[in-house]
Coordinates of N, CA, C and O in Angstrom, one line a residue:
M74 N 12.1 43.6 -4.3 CA 11.2 42.7 -3.5 C 10.4 41.8 -4.5 O 10.3 40.6 -4.3
R75 N 9.9 42.4 -5.5 CA 9.1 41.7 -6.5 C 9.9 40.6 -7.2 O 9.5 39.5 -7.5
R76 N 11.2 41.1 -7.6 CA 12.1 40.2 -8.3 C 12.4 39.0 -7.4 O 12.5 37.8 -7.9
R77 N 12.6 39.2 -6.1 CA 12.9 38.1 -5.2 C 11.7 37.1 -5.1 O 11.9 35.9 -5.1
R78 N 10.5 37.6 -5.1 CA 9.3 36.7 -5.1 C 9.2 35.9 -6.4 O 8.9 34.7 -6.4
I79 N 9.5 36.5 -7.5 CA 9.5 35.8 -8.8 C 10.6 34.7 -8.8 O 10.3 33.6 -9.2
L80 N 11.8 35.1 -8.3 CA 12.9 34.1 -8.3 C 12.5 32.9 -7.3 O 12.8 31.8 -7.6
R81 N 11.9 33.3 -6.2 CA 11.6 32.2 -5.2 C 10.5 31.3 -5.8 O 10.6 30.1 -5.7
G82 N 9.5 31.9 -6.5 CA 8.5 31.1 -7.2 C 9.1 30.2 -8.2 O 8.7 29.0 -8.4
A83 N 10.0 30.7 -9.0 CA 10.7 29.9 -10.0 C 11.5 28.8 -9.4 O 11.5 27.6 -9.9
A84 N 12.1 29.0 -8.3 CA 12.9 28.0 -7.6 C 12.0 26.9 -7.1 O 12.3 25.7 -7.2
V85 N 10.9 27.2 -6.6 CA 9.9 26.2 -6.1 C 9.4 25.4 -7.2 O 9.3 24.2 -7.2
T86 N 9.1 26.0 -8.3 CA 8.6 25.3 -9.5 C 9.7 24.4 -10.0 O 9.4 23.2 -10.4
A87 N 10.9 24.9 -10.1 CA 12.0 24.0 -10.6 C 12.3 22.9 -9.7 O 12.5 21.7 -10.1
A88 N 12.2 23.1 -8.4 CA 12.4 22.0 -7.4 C 11.4 20.9 -7.6 O 11.7 19.7 -7.5
G89 N 10.1 21.3 -7.8 CA 9.1 20.3 -8.0 C 9.3 19.5 -9.3 O 9.0 18.3 -9.3
A90 N 9.9 20.1 -10.3 CA 10.1 19.4 -11.5 C 11.3 18.4 -11.4 O 11.3 17.4 -12.1
L91 N 12.1 18.6 -10.4 CA 13.2 17.7 -10.1 C 12.8 16.4 -9.4 O 13.5 15.4 -9.4
L92 N 11.6 16.5 -8.8 CA 11.1 15.3 -8.0 C 10.8 14.2 -9.0 O 10.3 14.4 -10.1
P93 N 11.0 12.9 -8.6 CA 10.6 11.8 -9.5 C 9.2 11.8 -9.8 O 8.4 12.3 -8.9
S94 N 8.8 11.3 -10.9 CA 7.4 11.3 -11.3 C 6.5 10.6 -10.3 O 5.3 10.9 -10.1
S95 N 7.1 9.6 -9.6 CA 6.3 8.8 -8.6 C 5.9 9.7 -7.4 O 4.9 9.5 -6.8
V96 N 6.7 10.7 -7.1 CA 6.4 11.6 -6.1 C 5.4 12.7 -6.5 O 4.5 13.0 -5.8
R97 N 5.7 13.2 -7.7 CA 4.8 14.3 -8.3 C 3.4 13.7 -8.5 O 2.4 14.4 -8.5
A98 N 3.2 12.4 -8.8 CA 1.9 11.9 -9.2 C 0.9 11.8 -8.0 O -0.3 11.6 -8.3
V99 N 1.4 12.0 -6.8 CA 0.4 11.9 -5.7 C 0.1 13.3 -5.2 O 0.9 14.0 -4.5
A100 N -1.0 13.8 -5.6 CA -1.5 15.2 -5.2 C -2.2 15.1 -3.9 O -2.4 14.0 -3.3
A101 N -2.7 16.2 -3.5 CA -3.4 16.3 -2.2 C -4.7 15.4 -2.3 O -5.3 15.3 -3.3
P102 N -5.0 14.7 -1.2 CA -6.2 13.8 -1.3 C -7.5 14.6 -1.4 O -7.6 15.7 -1.0
T103 N -8.5 14.0 -2.1 CA -9.8 14.6 -2.3 C -10.8 14.0 -1.3 O -11.9 14.5 -1.1
E104 N -10.4 13.0 -0.6 CA -11.3 12.3 0.3 C -10.4 11.7 1.4 O -9.3 11.4 1.3
E105 N -11.0 11.5 2.6 CA -10.3 11.0 3.7 C -10.0 9.5 3.6 O -10.9 8.7 3.1
A106 N -8.9 9.0 3.9 CA -8.5 7.6 3.9 C -8.8 7.0 5.2 O -9.0 7.7 6.2
D107 N -8.9 5.7 5.3 CA -9.2 5.0 6.5 C -8.1 5.1 7.5 O -8.2 5.2 8.7
H108 N -6.8 5.0 7.0 CA -5.6 5.1 7.8 C -5.2 6.6 7.8 O -5.1 7.2 6.7
P109 N -5.0 7.2 8.9 CA -4.8 8.6 9.0 C -3.6 9.1 8.2 O -3.6 10.2 7.7
A110 N -2.5 8.3 8.0 CA -1.3 8.7 7.3 C -1.4 8.4 5.8 O -0.5 8.7 5.1
A111 N -2.5 7.9 5.3 CA -2.6 7.5 3.9 C -3.3 8.6 3.1 O -4.0 9.4 3.6
R112 N -3.0 8.6 1.8 CA -3.6 9.5 0.9 C -4.6 8.7 0.0 O -4.2 7.6 -0.4
W113 N -5.7 9.2 -0.2 CA -6.8 8.5 -1.0 C -6.5 8.5 -2.5 O -6.4 9.6 -3.1
R114 N -6.3 7.4 -3.1 CA -6.0 7.2 -4.5 C -6.9 6.1 -5.0 O -6.4 4.9 -5.1
P115 N -8.1 6.3 -5.3 CA -9.1 5.2 -5.5 C -8.8 4.3 -6.7 O -8.4 4.8 -7.8
A116 N -8.9 3.0 -6.5 CA -8.9 2.1 -7.6 C -10.3 2.2 -8.4 O -11.2 2.8 -7.8
H117 N -10.3 1.8 -9.6 CA -11.6 1.8 -10.4 C -12.5 0.8 -9.7 O -12.1 -0.3 -9.2
H118 N -13.8 1.2 -9.6 CA -14.8 0.4 -9.0 C -15.0 -1.0 -9.6 O -15.4 -1.9 -9.0
A119 N -14.5 -1.2 -10.9 CA -14.6 -2.5 -11.5 C -13.5 -3.4 -11.0 O -13.5 -4.6 -11.4
N120 N -12.6 -2.9 -10.2 CA -11.5 -3.8 -9.7 C -11.6 -4.2 -8.3 O -10.6 -4.6 -7.6
C121 N -12.7 -4.0 -7.7 CA -13.0 -4.5 -6.3 C -14.5 -4.7 -6.1 O -15.3 -4.4 -7.0
T122 N -14.8 -5.2 -5.0 CA -16.2 -5.4 -4.7 C -16.6 -4.4 -3.6 O -16.1 -4.4 -2.5
V123 N -17.5 -3.5 -4.0 CA -17.9 -2.4 -3.1 C -19.0 -2.9 -2.2 O -19.9 -3.6 -2.6
S124 N -18.8 -2.6 -0.9 CA -19.7 -3.1 0.1 C -21.1 -2.4 -0.1 O -21.2 -1.2 -0.5
A125 N -22.2 -3.2 0.1 CA -23.5 -2.7 -0.1 C -23.9 -1.7 1.1 O -24.8 -0.9 0.9
G126 N -23.2 -1.9 2.2 CA -23.6 -1.1 3.4 C -22.3 -0.4 3.9 O -21.3 -0.4 3.3
T127 N -22.5 0.2 5.1 CA -21.4 0.9 5.7 C -20.8 0.1 6.9 O -19.8 0.5 7.5
S128 N -21.4 -1.1 7.2 CA -20.9 -1.9 8.3 C -19.5 -2.5 8.0 O -19.2 -2.8 6.9
A129 N -18.7 -2.7 9.0 CA -17.4 -3.2 8.9 C -17.5 -4.7 8.6 O -18.4 -5.4 9.0
R130 N -16.6 -5.2 7.8 CA -16.5 -6.6 7.5 C -15.5 -7.3 8.4 O -14.7 -6.6 9.0
R131 N -15.6 -8.6 8.5 CA -14.7 -9.4 9.4 C -13.3 -9.5 8.7 O -13.3 -10.0 7.6
V132 N -12.3 -9.0 9.3 CA -10.9 -9.1 8.8 C -10.1 -9.9 9.8 O -10.1 -9.6 11.0
D133 N -9.4 -10.9 9.3 CA -8.6 -11.7 10.2 C -7.2 -11.9 9.7 O -6.4 -12.6 10.3
R134 N -6.8 -11.2 8.6 CA -5.4 -11.2 8.1 C -5.1 -9.9 7.4 O -5.9 -9.2 6.9
V135 N -3.8 -9.7 7.4 CA -3.2 -8.6 6.5 C -2.3 -9.4 5.6 O -1.4 -10.2 6.0
V136 N -2.4 -9.2 4.3 CA -1.6 -9.8 3.3 C -0.6 -8.9 2.7 O -1.0 -7.8 2.2
I137 N 0.7 -9.3 2.8 CA 1.8 -8.4 2.3 C 2.2 -8.8 0.9 O 2.4 -10.0 0.6
H138 N 2.2 -7.8 0.0 CA 2.6 -8.1 -1.4 C 3.8 -7.2 -1.8 O 4.0 -6.2 -1.2
V139 N 4.4 -7.6 -2.9 CA 5.4 -6.7 -3.6 C 4.8 -6.6 -5.0 O 4.6 -7.7 -5.7
A140 N 4.7 -5.4 -5.5 CA 3.9 -5.2 -6.7 C 4.5 -5.6 -8.0 O 3.8 -5.8 -9.0
Q141 N 5.8 -5.8 -8.0 CA 6.5 -6.0 -9.3 C 6.4 -4.9 -10.2 O 6.4 -5.0 -11.5
Q142 N 6.2 -3.7 -9.7 CA 6.0 -2.4 -10.4 C 6.4 -1.3 -9.5 O 6.6 -1.4 -8.3
T143 N 6.4 -0.1 -10.2 CA 6.7 1.1 -9.4 C 5.4 1.5 -8.7 O 4.3 1.0 -9.0
F144 N 5.5 2.4 -7.8 CA 4.3 2.9 -7.0 C 3.3 3.5 -8.0 O 2.1 3.1 -8.0
T145 N 3.7 4.4 -8.9 CA 2.8 5.1 -9.8 C 2.2 4.1 -10.8 O 0.9 4.1 -11.0
E146 N 2.9 3.1 -11.3 CA 2.4 2.1 -12.2 C 1.4 1.2 -11.5 O 0.4 0.8 -12.0
T147 N 1.6 0.9 -10.2 CA 0.7 0.1 -9.4 C -0.7 0.8 -9.3 O -1.7 0.2 -9.5
I148 N -0.6 2.0 -8.9 CA -1.9 2.8 -8.8 C -2.6 2.9 -10.1 O -3.8 2.7 -10.2
G149 N -1.8 3.0 -11.2 CA -2.4 3.1 -12.5 C -3.0 1.8 -12.9 O -4.1 1.8 -13.5
I150 N -2.4 0.7 -12.5 CA -3.1 -0.7 -12.8 C -4.4 -0.8 -12.1 O -5.4 -1.2 -12.6
F151 N -4.4 -0.3 -10.8 CA -5.6 -0.4 -10.0 C -6.7 0.5 -10.6 O -7.9 0.3 -10.4
R152 N -6.4 1.6 -11.3 CA -7.3 2.5 -11.8 C -7.8 2.1 -13.2 O -8.8 2.6 -13.7
N153 N -7.2 1.1 -13.8 CA -7.6 0.6 -15.1 C -8.6 -0.5 -15.0 O -8.3 -1.6 -14.4
P154 N -9.9 -0.3 -15.4 CA -10.9 -1.3 -15.2 C -10.7 -2.6 -15.9 O -11.3 -3.6 -15.5
A155 N -9.8 -2.7 -16.8 CA -9.6 -3.9 -17.5 C -8.6 -4.8 -16.7 O -8.5 -6.0 -17.0
Q156 N -8.0 -4.3 -15.7 CA -7.0 -5.1 -15.0 C -7.6 -6.1 -14.0 O -7.0 -7.1 -13.7
R157 N -8.7 -5.8 -13.4 CA -9.4 -6.7 -12.5 C -8.6 -7.1 -11.3 O -8.5 -8.3 -10.8
V158 N -7.9 -6.1 -10.7 CA -7.0 -6.3 -9.6 C -6.9 -5.0 -8.8 O -7.0 -3.9 -9.3
S159 N -6.7 -5.2 -7.5 CA -6.5 -4.0 -6.6 C -6.0 -4.5 -5.2 O -6.0 -5.7 -5.0
A160 N -5.6 -3.5 -4.5 CA -5.2 -3.8 -3.1 C -5.7 -2.6 -2.3 O -6.0 -1.5 -2.9
H161 N -5.9 -2.8 -1.0 CA -6.3 -1.7 -0.2 C -5.3 -0.5 -0.1 O -5.7 0.6 -0.2
Y162 N -4.0 -0.9 0.0 CA -3.0 0.1 0.2 C -1.8 -0.2 -0.7 O -1.5 -1.4 -1.1
V163 N -1.0 0.9 -1.0 CA 0.2 0.8 -1.8 C 1.2 1.6 -1.0 O 0.9 2.8 -0.6
V164 N 2.4 1.1 -0.7 CA 3.5 1.8 0.0 C 4.6 2.1 -1.0 O 5.1 1.2 -1.6
R165 N 5.1 3.4 -1.0 CA 6.1 3.8 -1.9 C 7.5 3.5 -1.3 O 7.7 3.7 -0.1
S166 N 8.4 3.1 -2.1 CA 9.8 2.7 -1.6 C 10.6 3.8 -1.0 O 11.1 3.7 0.1
G167 N 10.7 4.9 -1.8 CA 11.7 5.9 -1.4 C 11.4 6.6 -0.1 O 12.3 6.9 0.6
D168 N 10.1 7.0 0.1 CA 9.8 7.7 1.3 C 8.7 7.1 2.2 O 8.3 7.6 3.2
G169 N 8.2 5.9 1.8 CA 7.2 5.2 2.6 C 5.8 5.8 2.5 O 4.9 5.4 3.3
L170 N 5.6 6.7 1.5 CA 4.2 7.3 1.4 C 3.2 6.1 1.2 O 3.5 5.2 0.4
V171 N 2.1 6.3 1.9 CA 1.0 5.3 1.8 C -0.1 5.8 1.0 O -0.6 6.9 1.4
A172 N -0.6 5.1 0.0 CA -1.8 5.5 -0.7 C -2.8 4.4 -0.4 O -2.5 3.2 -0.4
Q173 N -4.1 4.8 -0.2 CA -5.2 3.9 -0.1 C -6.0 3.9 -1.4 O -6.4 4.9 -1.9
C174 N -6.2 2.7 -1.9 CA -6.9 2.5 -3.2 C -8.3 1.9 -3.1 O -9.1 2.1 -4.0
V175 N -8.5 1.2 -2.0 CA -9.8 0.6 -1.8 C -10.2 0.8 -0.3 O -9.3 0.6 0.6
R176 N -11.4 1.1 -0.1 CA -11.9 1.3 1.3 C -11.8 0.0 2.0 O -12.0 -1.1 1.5
E177 N -11.4 0.0 3.3 CA -11.3 -1.2 4.1 C -12.6 -1.9 4.2 O -12.6 -3.2 4.3
R178 N -13.7 -1.3 4.2 CA -15.0 -2.0 4.2 C -15.3 -2.7 2.9 O -16.2 -3.6 2.9
D179 N -14.6 -2.4 1.8 CA -14.8 -3.1 0.6 C -13.8 -4.2 0.4 O -12.8 -4.2 1.1
I180 N -14.0 -5.0 -0.6 CA -13.2 -6.2 -0.9 C -12.2 -5.9 -2.0 O -12.7 -5.7 -3.2
A181 N -10.9 -5.8 -1.7 CA -9.9 -5.6 -2.8 C -9.6 -7.0 -3.4 O -9.7 -8.0 -2.7
W182 N -9.3 -7.0 -4.7 CA -9.0 -8.3 -5.3 C -7.5 -8.4 -5.4 O -6.9 -8.1 -6.4
H183 N -6.9 -8.9 -4.3 CA -5.4 -8.9 -4.2 C -4.9 -10.3 -3.9 O -3.7 -10.6 -4.3
A184 N -5.6 -11.2 -3.3 CA -5.1 -12.4 -2.7 C -5.1 -13.6 -3.8 O -4.4 -14.5 -3.6
G185 N -6.0 -13.5 -4.8 CA -6.1 -14.6 -5.7 C -7.0 -15.7 -5.2 O -7.1 -16.7 -5.9
D186 N -7.6 -15.5 -4.1 CA -8.4 -16.5 -3.4 C -9.6 -15.7 -2.8 O -9.4 -14.8 -2.0
W187 N -10.8 -15.9 -3.3 CA -12.0 -15.1 -2.9 C -12.1 -15.1 -1.4 O -12.4 -14.1 -0.8
D188 N -12.0 -16.3 -0.7 CA -12.1 -16.4 0.7 C -11.1 -15.4 1.4 O -11.5 -14.7 2.3
H189 N -9.9 -15.4 1.0 CA -8.9 -14.5 1.6 C -9.2 -13.1 1.3 O -9.0 -12.2 2.1
N190 N -9.6 -12.8 0.0 CA -10.0 -11.4 -0.3 C -11.1 -10.9 0.6 O -11.0 -9.7 1.1
T191 N -12.1 -11.7 0.9 CA -13.2 -11.2 1.7 C -12.8 -11.0 3.2 O -13.5 -10.2 3.9
R192 N -11.7 -11.5 3.7 CA -11.4 -11.4 5.1 C -10.0 -10.8 5.4 O -9.5 -11.0 6.4
S193 N -9.5 -10.1 4.4 CA -8.1 -9.6 4.6 C -8.0 -8.2 4.0 O -8.8 -7.7 3.2
I194 N -6.9 -7.5 4.5 CA -6.5 -6.2 3.9 C -5.2 -6.5 3.2 O -4.3 -7.1 3.7
G195 N -5.2 -6.0 2.0 CA -4.0 -6.2 1.1 C -3.1 -4.9 1.1 O -3.6 -3.9 0.9
I196 N -1.8 -5.1 1.3 CA -0.9 -4.0 1.2 C 0.2 -4.3 0.2 O 1.0 -5.3 0.3
E197 N 0.2 -3.6 -0.9 CA 1.2 -3.7 -2.0 C 2.4 -2.8 -1.6 O 2.2 -1.8 -1.0
H198 N 3.6 -3.2 -2.0 CA 4.8 -2.5 -1.8 C 5.5 -2.3 -3.1 O 5.6 -3.2 -3.9
E199 N 5.9 -1.0 -3.4 CA 6.6 -0.8 -4.6 C 7.8 -1.6 -4.7 O 8.6 -1.7 -3.7
G200 N 8.1 -2.2 -5.8 CA 9.4 -2.9 -6.0 C 9.2 -4.2 -6.7 O 8.1 -4.6 -7.2
W201 N 10.3 -5.0 -6.6 CA 10.4 -6.3 -7.2 C 11.0 -7.3 -6.2 O 11.8 -6.9 -5.4
V202 N 10.5 -8.5 -6.2 CA 11.0 -9.5 -5.2 C 12.5 -9.7 -5.3 O 13.1 -10.1 -4.3
D203 N 13.1 -9.6 -6.5 CA 14.5 -9.9 -6.7 C 15.4 -8.6 -6.6 O 16.5 -8.7 -7.0
R204 N 14.8 -7.5 -6.2 CA 15.5 -6.2 -6.1 C 15.4 -5.6 -4.7 O 14.6 -4.8 -4.4
P205 N 16.2 -6.2 -3.7 CA 16.0 -5.8 -2.3 C 16.3 -4.3 -2.1 O 15.9 -3.8 -1.0
E206 N 16.9 -3.6 -3.0 CA 17.1 -2.2 -2.8 C 15.8 -1.4 -2.7 O 15.8 -0.3 -2.2
Y207 N 14.7 -2.0 -3.1 CA 13.4 -1.3 -3.0 C 12.9 -1.4 -1.6 O 12.0 -0.6 -1.2
F208 N 13.4 -2.3 -0.8 CA 12.9 -2.5 0.6 C 13.7 -1.6 1.5 O 14.5 -2.0 2.3
T209 N 13.3 -0.3 1.5 CA 14.0 0.8 2.2 C 13.5 0.9 3.7 O 12.4 0.4 4.0
D210 N 14.3 1.6 4.5 CA 13.9 1.8 5.9 C 12.5 2.6 5.9 O 11.6 2.1 6.7
P211 N 12.4 3.6 5.1 CA 11.1 4.3 5.2 C 9.9 3.5 4.8 O 8.8 3.5 5.4
M212 N 10.1 2.6 3.8 CA 9.0 1.7 3.4 C 8.6 0.7 4.5 O 7.5 0.6 4.8
Y213 N 9.6 0.1 5.1 CA 9.4 -0.9 6.2 C 8.7 -0.2 7.3 O 7.7 -0.7 7.9
E214 N 9.2 1.0 7.7 CA 8.6 1.7 8.9 C 7.2 2.2 8.7 O 6.4 2.0 9.5
R215 N 6.9 2.8 7.5 CA 5.5 3.3 7.3 C 4.6 2.1 7.1 O 3.4 2.1 7.5
S216 N 5.0 1.1 6.4 CA 4.2 -0.1 6.2 C 3.9 -0.8 7.6 O 2.8 -1.2 7.8
A217 N 4.9 -0.9 8.4 CA 4.7 -1.5 9.7 C 3.7 -0.7 10.6 O 2.9 -1.3 11.3
R218 N 3.8 0.7 10.5 CA 2.8 1.5 11.2 C 1.4 1.2 10.7 O 0.5 1.2 11.5
L219 N 1.3 1.1 9.4 CA 0.0 0.8 8.8 C -0.5 -0.5 9.3 O -1.7 -0.7 9.7
T220 N 0.3 -1.5 9.2 CA -0.1 -2.9 9.7 C -0.4 -2.9 11.2 O -1.4 -3.5 11.6
A221 N 0.3 -2.2 12.0 CA 0.0 -2.1 13.4 C -1.3 -1.5 13.6 O -2.1 -2.0 14.5
D222 N -1.6 -0.4 12.9 CA -2.9 0.3 13.0 C -4.0 -0.7 12.6 O -5.1 -0.8 13.3
L223 N -3.8 -1.4 11.5 CA -4.8 -2.4 11.1 C -5.1 -3.5 12.2 O -6.2 -3.8 12.5
C224 N -4.0 -4.0 12.7 CA -4.1 -5.0 13.7 C -4.8 -4.5 14.9 O -5.7 -5.2 15.5
D225 N -4.6 -3.3 15.4 CA -5.3 -2.7 16.5 C -6.7 -2.5 16.2 O -7.6 -2.8 17.0
R226 N -7.1 -2.0 15.0 CA -8.5 -1.7 14.7 C -9.3 -2.9 14.5 O -10.5 -3.0 14.7
Y227 N -8.7 -4.0 14.0 CA -9.4 -5.3 13.7 C -9.2 -6.3 14.8 O -9.7 -7.5 14.6
G228 N -8.5 -6.0 15.9 CA -8.2 -7.0 16.9 C -7.4 -8.1 16.6 O -7.6 -9.3 17.1
L229 N -6.4 -7.9 15.7 CA -5.5 -9.0 15.3 C -4.2 -9.0 16.1 O -3.7 -7.9 16.4
A230 N -3.7 -10.2 16.4 CA -2.4 -10.3 17.0 C -1.3 -9.8 16.0 O -1.5 -10.0 14.8
R231 N -0.3 -9.2 16.5 CA 0.8 -8.7 15.6 C 1.8 -9.8 15.4 O 2.9 -9.7 15.8
D232 N 1.4 -10.8 14.7 CA 2.3 -12.0 14.5 C 2.1 -12.6 13.1 O 1.3 -12.1 12.3
R233 N 3.0 -13.5 12.7 CA 3.0 -14.1 11.4 C 1.7 -15.0 11.1 O 1.5 -15.3 9.9
A234 N 1.0 -15.3 12.1 CA -0.3 -16.0 11.8 C -1.3 -15.1 11.2 O -2.2 -15.5 10.5
H235 N -1.2 -13.8 11.5 CA -2.2 -12.8 11.1 C -1.7 -11.9 10.1 O -2.4 -11.1 9.4
I236 N -0.3 -11.8 9.9 CA 0.3 -11.0 8.9 C 1.1 -12.0 8.0 O 2.1 -12.5 8.4
I237 N 0.5 -12.2 6.8 CA 1.1 -13.2 5.9 C 1.5 -12.7 4.6 O 1.1 -11.6 4.2
G238 N 2.4 -13.4 3.9 CA 2.8 -13.1 2.5 C 1.8 -13.6 1.5 O 1.1 -14.6 1.8
H239 N 1.8 -12.9 0.4 CA 0.9 -13.4 -0.7 C 1.2 -14.8 -1.1 O 0.2 -15.6 -1.3
H240 N 2.4 -15.3 -1.0 CA 2.7 -16.6 -1.3 C 2.1 -17.6 -0.3 O 2.1 -18.8 -0.6
E241 N 1.7 -17.2 0.8 CA 1.1 -18.1 1.8 C -0.4 -18.2 1.7 O -1.0 -19.0 2.5
V242 N -1.0 -17.5 0.8 CA -2.5 -17.7 0.5 C -2.6 -19.0 -0.2 O -2.0 -19.3 -1.2
P243 N -3.5 -19.9 0.3 CA -3.7 -21.2 -0.3 C -4.0 -21.1 -1.8 O -4.8 -20.3 -2.2
G244 N -3.3 -21.9 -2.6 CA -3.5 -21.9 -4.0 C -2.8 -20.8 -4.8 O -2.9 -20.8 -6.0
S245 N -2.1 -20.0 -4.1 CA -1.4 -18.9 -4.7 C -0.2 -19.4 -5.5 O 0.5 -20.3 -5.1
D246 N 0.0 -18.8 -6.7 CA 1.2 -19.1 -7.5 C 2.2 -18.0 -7.5 O 3.1 -17.9 -8.3
H247 N 2.0 -17.1 -6.6 CA 2.9 -15.9 -6.4 C 4.0 -16.2 -5.4 O 3.8 -17.1 -4.6
T248 N 5.1 -15.5 -5.6 CA 6.2 -15.7 -4.7 C 6.4 -14.5 -3.7 O 7.3 -14.5 -2.9
D249 N 5.6 -13.4 -3.9 CA 5.9 -12.2 -3.1 C 5.3 -12.4 -1.7 O 4.4 -13.2 -1.4
P250 N 6.0 -11.7 -0.7 CA 7.0 -10.7 -0.9 C 8.4 -11.2 -1.3 O 9.3 -10.3 -1.5
G251 N 8.7 -12.4 -1.3 CA 10.0 -12.9 -1.7 C 11.0 -13.1 -0.6 O 10.8 -12.7 0.5
E252 N 12.1 -13.8 -1.0 CA 13.1 -14.1 -0.1 C 13.9 -12.9 0.5 O 14.5 -13.1 1.6
H253 N 13.8 -11.8 -0.1 CA 14.5 -10.6 0.4 C 13.7 -9.8 1.4 O 14.2 -8.9 2.0
W254 N 12.4 -10.1 1.5 CA 11.6 -9.4 2.5 C 12.0 -9.9 3.9 O 12.0 -11.1 4.2
D255 N 12.4 -9.0 4.7 CA 12.9 -9.3 6.1 C 11.7 -9.4 7.1 O 11.3 -8.4 7.7
W256 N 11.2 -10.6 7.2 CA 10.0 -10.8 8.0 C 10.3 -10.5 9.5 O 9.5 -9.9 10.2
A257 N 11.5 -10.9 10.0 CA 11.8 -10.7 11.4 C 11.8 -9.2 11.7 O 11.3 -8.7 12.7
R258 N 12.4 -8.4 10.8 CA 12.5 -7.0 11.0 C 11.1 -6.4 10.9 O 10.7 -5.5 11.7
Y259 N 10.3 -6.8 9.9 CA 9.0 -6.2 9.7 C 8.1 -6.5 11.0 O 7.4 -5.6 11.5
I260 N 8.0 -7.7 11.4 CA 7.2 -8.0 12.6 C 7.7 -7.3 13.8 O 6.9 -6.8 14.6
R261 N 9.0 -7.1 14.0 CA 9.5 -6.3 15.1 C 9.1 -4.9 15.0 O 8.6 -4.3 16.0
L262 N 9.1 -4.3 13.8 CA 8.7 -2.9 13.6 C 7.1 -2.8 13.8 O 6.7 -1.8 14.4
V263 N 6.4 -3.8 13.4 CA 4.9 -3.7 13.7 C 4.7 -3.7 15.2 O 3.8 -3.0 15.7
N264 N 5.4 -4.5 15.9 CA 5.2 -4.6 17.3 C 5.7 -3.4 18.1 O 5.3 -3.1 19.2
L265 N 6.7 -2.6 17.5 CA 7.2 -1.4 18.1 C 6.3 -0.2 17.8 O 6.4 0.8 18.5
A266 N 5.5 -0.3 16.8 CA 4.7 0.8 16.3 C 3.6 1.1 17.3 O 3.1 0.3 18.0

């Protein structure tokens, strides 16, 4: 019996070691996230504007990004105070895991335009704009559920006027989410969520 428990424990440990580092890097949350399915992974406070109060801010857009990085590297960038960038959420490609990095009441520095930063929620997605294999079913589905939840809580229509790409922010020099992002599919999933 004891030998079986030892072997079972060793098997669990070995299985955990086989997981990609991006999966192992997300431990149990220490604080509640705003979105119920998200795990709290805070950005450094130097990479966002923390609200002085607890009142909700006016949000009229969700901005969709592609990080040009892996999930773990993106969270690491947001935790580095020298980077001066953050987003509210990051969605992992392989399984659609959602991490929250900035409180929704706070201003994430994601849009490249202060006005849009102050009135939007930013969602980064693991991957690269020219590598569509990162845009997986789980990522689209979990991101769409997050966006639907944001639209419901902030009273936003679930349409392209209120769910925009980073490239659509005035003055942006970014191309994300890029030509491989399937907007028709994404908006359909948001509306089905």
